[in-house]
Short mmCIF file of C-alpha atoms in Angstrom, two decimals:
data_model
loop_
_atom_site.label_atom_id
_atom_site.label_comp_id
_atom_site.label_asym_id
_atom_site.label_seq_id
_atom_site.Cartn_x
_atom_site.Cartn_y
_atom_site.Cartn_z
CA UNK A 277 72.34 6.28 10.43
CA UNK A 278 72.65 2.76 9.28
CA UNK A 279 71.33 1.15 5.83
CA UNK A 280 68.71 -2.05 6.18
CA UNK A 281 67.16 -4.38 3.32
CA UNK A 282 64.51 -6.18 3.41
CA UNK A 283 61.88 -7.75 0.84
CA UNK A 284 58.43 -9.77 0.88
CA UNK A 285 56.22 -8.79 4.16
CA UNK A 286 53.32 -9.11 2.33
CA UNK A 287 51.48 -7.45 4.79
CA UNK A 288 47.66 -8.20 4.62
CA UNK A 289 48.09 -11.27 2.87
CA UNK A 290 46.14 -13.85 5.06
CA UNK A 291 47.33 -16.70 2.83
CA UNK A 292 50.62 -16.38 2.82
CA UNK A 293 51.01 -17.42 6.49
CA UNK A 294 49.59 -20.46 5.58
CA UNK A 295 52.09 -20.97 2.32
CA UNK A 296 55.46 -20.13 4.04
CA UNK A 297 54.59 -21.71 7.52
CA UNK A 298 54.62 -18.13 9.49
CA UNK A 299 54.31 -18.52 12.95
CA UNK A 300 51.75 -15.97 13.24
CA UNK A 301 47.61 -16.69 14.14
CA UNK A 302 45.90 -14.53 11.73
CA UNK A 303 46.50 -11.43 9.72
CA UNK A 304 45.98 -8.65 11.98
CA UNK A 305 49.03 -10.78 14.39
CA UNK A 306 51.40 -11.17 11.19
CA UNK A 307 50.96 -7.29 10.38
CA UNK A 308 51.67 -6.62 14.04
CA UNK A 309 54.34 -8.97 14.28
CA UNK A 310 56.32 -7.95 11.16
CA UNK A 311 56.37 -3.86 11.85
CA UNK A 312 57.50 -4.66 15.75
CA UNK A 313 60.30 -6.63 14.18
CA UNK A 314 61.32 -4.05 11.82
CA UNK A 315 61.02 -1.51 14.37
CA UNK A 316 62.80 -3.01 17.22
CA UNK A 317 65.49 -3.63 14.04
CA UNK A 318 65.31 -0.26 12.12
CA UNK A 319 65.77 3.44 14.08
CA UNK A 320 63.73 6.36 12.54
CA UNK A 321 67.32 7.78 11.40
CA UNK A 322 68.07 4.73 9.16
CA UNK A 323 67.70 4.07 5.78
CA UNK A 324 65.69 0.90 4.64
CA UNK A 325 65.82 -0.99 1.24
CA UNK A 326 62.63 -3.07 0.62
CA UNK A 327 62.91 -4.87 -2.30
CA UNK A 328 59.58 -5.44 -3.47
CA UNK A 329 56.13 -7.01 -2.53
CA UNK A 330 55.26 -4.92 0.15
CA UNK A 331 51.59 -5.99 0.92
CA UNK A 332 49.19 -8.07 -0.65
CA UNK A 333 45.32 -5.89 0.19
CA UNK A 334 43.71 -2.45 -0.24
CA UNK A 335 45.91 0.34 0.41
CA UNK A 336 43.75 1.89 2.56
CA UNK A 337 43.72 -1.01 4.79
CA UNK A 338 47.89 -1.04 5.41
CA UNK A 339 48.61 2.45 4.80
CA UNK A 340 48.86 3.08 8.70
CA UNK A 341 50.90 0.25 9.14
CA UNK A 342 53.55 1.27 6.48
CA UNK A 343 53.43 5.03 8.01
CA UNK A 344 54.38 3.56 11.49
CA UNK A 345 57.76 1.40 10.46
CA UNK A 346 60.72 3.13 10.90
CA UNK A 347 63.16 4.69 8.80
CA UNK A 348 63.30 6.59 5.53
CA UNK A 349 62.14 3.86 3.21
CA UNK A 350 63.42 2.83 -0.13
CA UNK A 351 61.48 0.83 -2.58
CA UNK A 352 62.12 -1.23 -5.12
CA UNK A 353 59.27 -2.65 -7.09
CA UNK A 354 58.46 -6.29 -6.40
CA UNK A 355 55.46 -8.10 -8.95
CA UNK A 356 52.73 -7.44 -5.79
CA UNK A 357 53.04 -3.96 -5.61
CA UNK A 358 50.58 -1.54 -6.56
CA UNK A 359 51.49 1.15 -9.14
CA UNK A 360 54.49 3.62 -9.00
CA UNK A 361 52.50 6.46 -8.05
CA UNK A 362 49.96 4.65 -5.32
CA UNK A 363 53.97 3.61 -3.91
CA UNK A 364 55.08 7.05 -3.60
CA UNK A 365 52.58 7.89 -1.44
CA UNK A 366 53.86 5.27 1.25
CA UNK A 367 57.44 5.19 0.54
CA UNK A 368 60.19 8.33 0.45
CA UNK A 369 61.98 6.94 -3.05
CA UNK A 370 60.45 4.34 -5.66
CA UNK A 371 62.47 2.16 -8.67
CA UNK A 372 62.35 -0.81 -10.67
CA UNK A 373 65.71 -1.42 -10.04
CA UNK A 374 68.86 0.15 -7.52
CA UNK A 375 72.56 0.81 -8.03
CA UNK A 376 73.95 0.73 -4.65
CA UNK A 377 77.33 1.03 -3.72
CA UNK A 378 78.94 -0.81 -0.71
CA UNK A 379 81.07 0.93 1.35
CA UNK A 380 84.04 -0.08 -0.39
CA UNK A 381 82.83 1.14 -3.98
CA UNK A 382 81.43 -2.42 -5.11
CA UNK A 383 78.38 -2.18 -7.06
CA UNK A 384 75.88 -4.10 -6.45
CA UNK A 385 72.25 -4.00 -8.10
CA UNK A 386 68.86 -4.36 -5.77
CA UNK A 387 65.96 -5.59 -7.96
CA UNK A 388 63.08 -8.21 -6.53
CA UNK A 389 63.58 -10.83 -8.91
CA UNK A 390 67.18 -12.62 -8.33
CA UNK A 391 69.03 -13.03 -12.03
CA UNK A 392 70.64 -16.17 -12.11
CA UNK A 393 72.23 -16.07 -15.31
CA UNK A 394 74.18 -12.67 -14.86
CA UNK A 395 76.86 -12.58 -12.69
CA UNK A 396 76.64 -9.09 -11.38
CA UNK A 397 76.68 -8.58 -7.50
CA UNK A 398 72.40 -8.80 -6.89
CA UNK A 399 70.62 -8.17 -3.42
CA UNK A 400 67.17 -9.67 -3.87
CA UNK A 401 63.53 -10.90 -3.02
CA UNK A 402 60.59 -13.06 -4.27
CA UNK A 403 62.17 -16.17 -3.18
CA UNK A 404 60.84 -17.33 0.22
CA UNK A 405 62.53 -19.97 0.84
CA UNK A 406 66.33 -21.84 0.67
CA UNK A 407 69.47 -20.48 1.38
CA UNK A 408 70.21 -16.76 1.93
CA UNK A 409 73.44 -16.59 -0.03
CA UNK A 410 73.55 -18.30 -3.44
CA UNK A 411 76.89 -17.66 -5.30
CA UNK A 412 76.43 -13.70 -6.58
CA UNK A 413 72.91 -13.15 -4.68
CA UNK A 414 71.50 -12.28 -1.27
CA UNK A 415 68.38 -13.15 -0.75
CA UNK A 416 66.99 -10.94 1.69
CA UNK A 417 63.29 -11.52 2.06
CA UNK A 418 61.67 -11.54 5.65
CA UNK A 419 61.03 -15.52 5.74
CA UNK A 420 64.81 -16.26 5.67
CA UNK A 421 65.66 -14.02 7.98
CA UNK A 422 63.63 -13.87 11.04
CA UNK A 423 61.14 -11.23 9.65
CA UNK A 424 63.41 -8.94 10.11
CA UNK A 425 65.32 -6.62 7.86
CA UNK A 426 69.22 -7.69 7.53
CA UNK A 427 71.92 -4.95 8.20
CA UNK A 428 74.73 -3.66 5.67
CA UNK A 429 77.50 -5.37 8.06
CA UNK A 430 75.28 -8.62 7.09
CA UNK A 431 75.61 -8.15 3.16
CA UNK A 432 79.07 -7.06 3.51
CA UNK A 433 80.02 -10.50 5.08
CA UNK A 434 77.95 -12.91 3.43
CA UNK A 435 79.59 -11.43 -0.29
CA UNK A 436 83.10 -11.24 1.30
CA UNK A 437 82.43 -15.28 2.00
CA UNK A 438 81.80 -15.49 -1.26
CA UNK A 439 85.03 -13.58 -2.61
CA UNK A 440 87.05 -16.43 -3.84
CA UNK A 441 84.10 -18.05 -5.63
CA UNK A 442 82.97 -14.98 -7.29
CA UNK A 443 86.58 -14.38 -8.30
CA UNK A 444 87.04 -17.81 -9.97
CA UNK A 445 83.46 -17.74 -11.70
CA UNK A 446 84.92 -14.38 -13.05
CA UNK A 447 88.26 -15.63 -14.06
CA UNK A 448 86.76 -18.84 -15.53
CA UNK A 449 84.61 -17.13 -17.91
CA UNK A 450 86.98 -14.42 -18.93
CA UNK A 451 89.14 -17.53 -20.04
CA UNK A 452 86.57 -19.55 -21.85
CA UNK A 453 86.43 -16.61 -23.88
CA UNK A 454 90.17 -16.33 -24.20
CA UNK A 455 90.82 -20.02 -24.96
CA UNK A 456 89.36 -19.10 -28.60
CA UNK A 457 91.99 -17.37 -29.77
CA UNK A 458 95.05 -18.88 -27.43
CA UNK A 459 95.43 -22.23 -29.20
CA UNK A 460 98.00 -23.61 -26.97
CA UNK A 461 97.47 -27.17 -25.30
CA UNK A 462 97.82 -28.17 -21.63
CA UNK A 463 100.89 -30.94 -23.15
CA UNK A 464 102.21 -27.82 -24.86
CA UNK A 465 102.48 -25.91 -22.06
CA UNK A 466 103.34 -28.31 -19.26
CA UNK A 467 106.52 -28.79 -21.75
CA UNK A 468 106.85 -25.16 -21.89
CA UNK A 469 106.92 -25.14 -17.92
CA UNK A 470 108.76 -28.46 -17.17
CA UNK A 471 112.05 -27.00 -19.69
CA UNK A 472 111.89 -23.47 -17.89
CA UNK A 473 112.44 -24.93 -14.30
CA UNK A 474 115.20 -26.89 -15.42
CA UNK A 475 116.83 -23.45 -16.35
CA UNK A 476 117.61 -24.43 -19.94
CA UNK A 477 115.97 -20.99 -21.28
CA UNK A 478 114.35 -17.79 -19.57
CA UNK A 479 111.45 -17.48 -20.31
CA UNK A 480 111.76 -15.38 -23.54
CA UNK A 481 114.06 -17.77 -25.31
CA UNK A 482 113.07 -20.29 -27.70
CA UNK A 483 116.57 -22.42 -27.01
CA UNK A 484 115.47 -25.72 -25.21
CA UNK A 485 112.15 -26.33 -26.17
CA UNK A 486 112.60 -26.04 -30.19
CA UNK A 487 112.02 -29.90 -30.19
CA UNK A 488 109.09 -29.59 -28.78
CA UNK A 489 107.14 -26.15 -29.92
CA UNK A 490 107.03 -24.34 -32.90
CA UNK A 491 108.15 -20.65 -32.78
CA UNK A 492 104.45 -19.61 -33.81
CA UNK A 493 103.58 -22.14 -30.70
CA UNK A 494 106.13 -20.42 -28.26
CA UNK A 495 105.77 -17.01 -29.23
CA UNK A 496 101.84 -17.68 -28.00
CA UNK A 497 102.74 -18.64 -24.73
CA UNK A 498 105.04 -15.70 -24.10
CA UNK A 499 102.29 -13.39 -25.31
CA UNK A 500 99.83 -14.84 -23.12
CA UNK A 501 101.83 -16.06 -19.86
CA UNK A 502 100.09 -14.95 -17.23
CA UNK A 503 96.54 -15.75 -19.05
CA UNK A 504 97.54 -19.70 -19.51
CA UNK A 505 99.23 -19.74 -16.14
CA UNK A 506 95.96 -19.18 -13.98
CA UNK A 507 94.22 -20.87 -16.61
CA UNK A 508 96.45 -24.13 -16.31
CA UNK A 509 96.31 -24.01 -12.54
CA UNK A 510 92.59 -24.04 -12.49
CA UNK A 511 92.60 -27.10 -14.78
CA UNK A 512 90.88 -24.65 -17.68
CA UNK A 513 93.55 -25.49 -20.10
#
């Protein structure tokens, strides 16, 4: 049993071959098209994560379709979809929004429209077009991805590529916040740094740079070390 996500077929909607460029002839081919692709991707044992916008017609018309793709199937509502309860007829489990867990504990939130001001890990929809991976987000909707729904391995790599970014986006804003209250300069504490590896003090003594901080001046430093430290070597000070 593996875990699949996926977002935007839009099944039924005759335009929308026409406004993302899909390489299919008419409706009835696109329909066809996008539940062999899930099925040669997805097994009936798997578990798949569509975030949102499902189809785009009567749900009489597509209800076979959806009953034929594999998979126990997990949705999370997208601004196309009918109503909660005409959903749960077609789908196993319905939200508004998902807490999913990777493997390795990391939360990360599914919901169809991307937030780009919160910096929470976000698998996502609605977008059809640009890149898949954009700082914090995966987009996973069908267009960017072959028409096909991506795999867990997929997600896993494309945020662990992002690892060092999302760590100094993190570390940047926690010190934005802290540079309100630690009033220290970078001058202050390049002094601070350029006396200690001359071996005049350790690091708790004011000896050797009284000339140049005060002891209210110092004794902020020594409080806040490690803060100021990351924060001067990514130019933050």
């Amino acid at each position: 049993m593996a875990d699949f996500f996926t977002s935007d077929h839009h099944f039924g909607h005759k335009n929308i071959i026409k406004y993302c460029n899909r390489p299919f002839d008419s409706v009835e081919d696109m329909n066809h098209g996008l539940m062999s692709l899930w099925n040669e991707t997805v097994t009936p044992e798997d578990n798949v994560y569509v975030i949102g916008d499902v189809f785009l017609c009567k749900t009489k018309l597509i209800r076979e379709t959806i009953n034929k793709l594999n998979g126990k199937k997990i949705l999370i509502m997208g601004n196309h979809d009918k109503s909660p309860n005409v959903m749960k007829t077609l789908f196993d489990e319905v939200y508004y929004k998902y807490n999913y867990n990777l493997p390795d504990g990391t939360p990360v939130v599914l919901q169809h429209h991307p937030n780009e001001e919160r910096d929470y890990l976000q698998i996502h929809g609605h977008v059809h077009a640009g890149e898949p991976m954009q700082r914090n987000r995966i987009n996973v909707c069908v267009d960017l991805h072959d028409y096909r729904p991506v795999s867990l391995p997929y997600i896993q790599e494309a945020f662990a590529s992002q690892k060092n970014l999302l760590f100094e986006i993190k570390t940047a804003k926690e010190l934005q916040i802290m540079s309100e209250t630690i009033k220290i300069t970078e001058e202050q504490f390049k002094t601070f740094l350029e006396v200690q590896e001359e071996g005049e003090f350790n690091t708790l003594d004011f000896r050797g740079v009284e000339h140049f901080l005060t002891r209210e001046e110092h004794r902020a430093i020594i409080k806040n070390y490690e803060v100021l430290k990351v924060k001067y070597e990514y130019h933050i000070l």
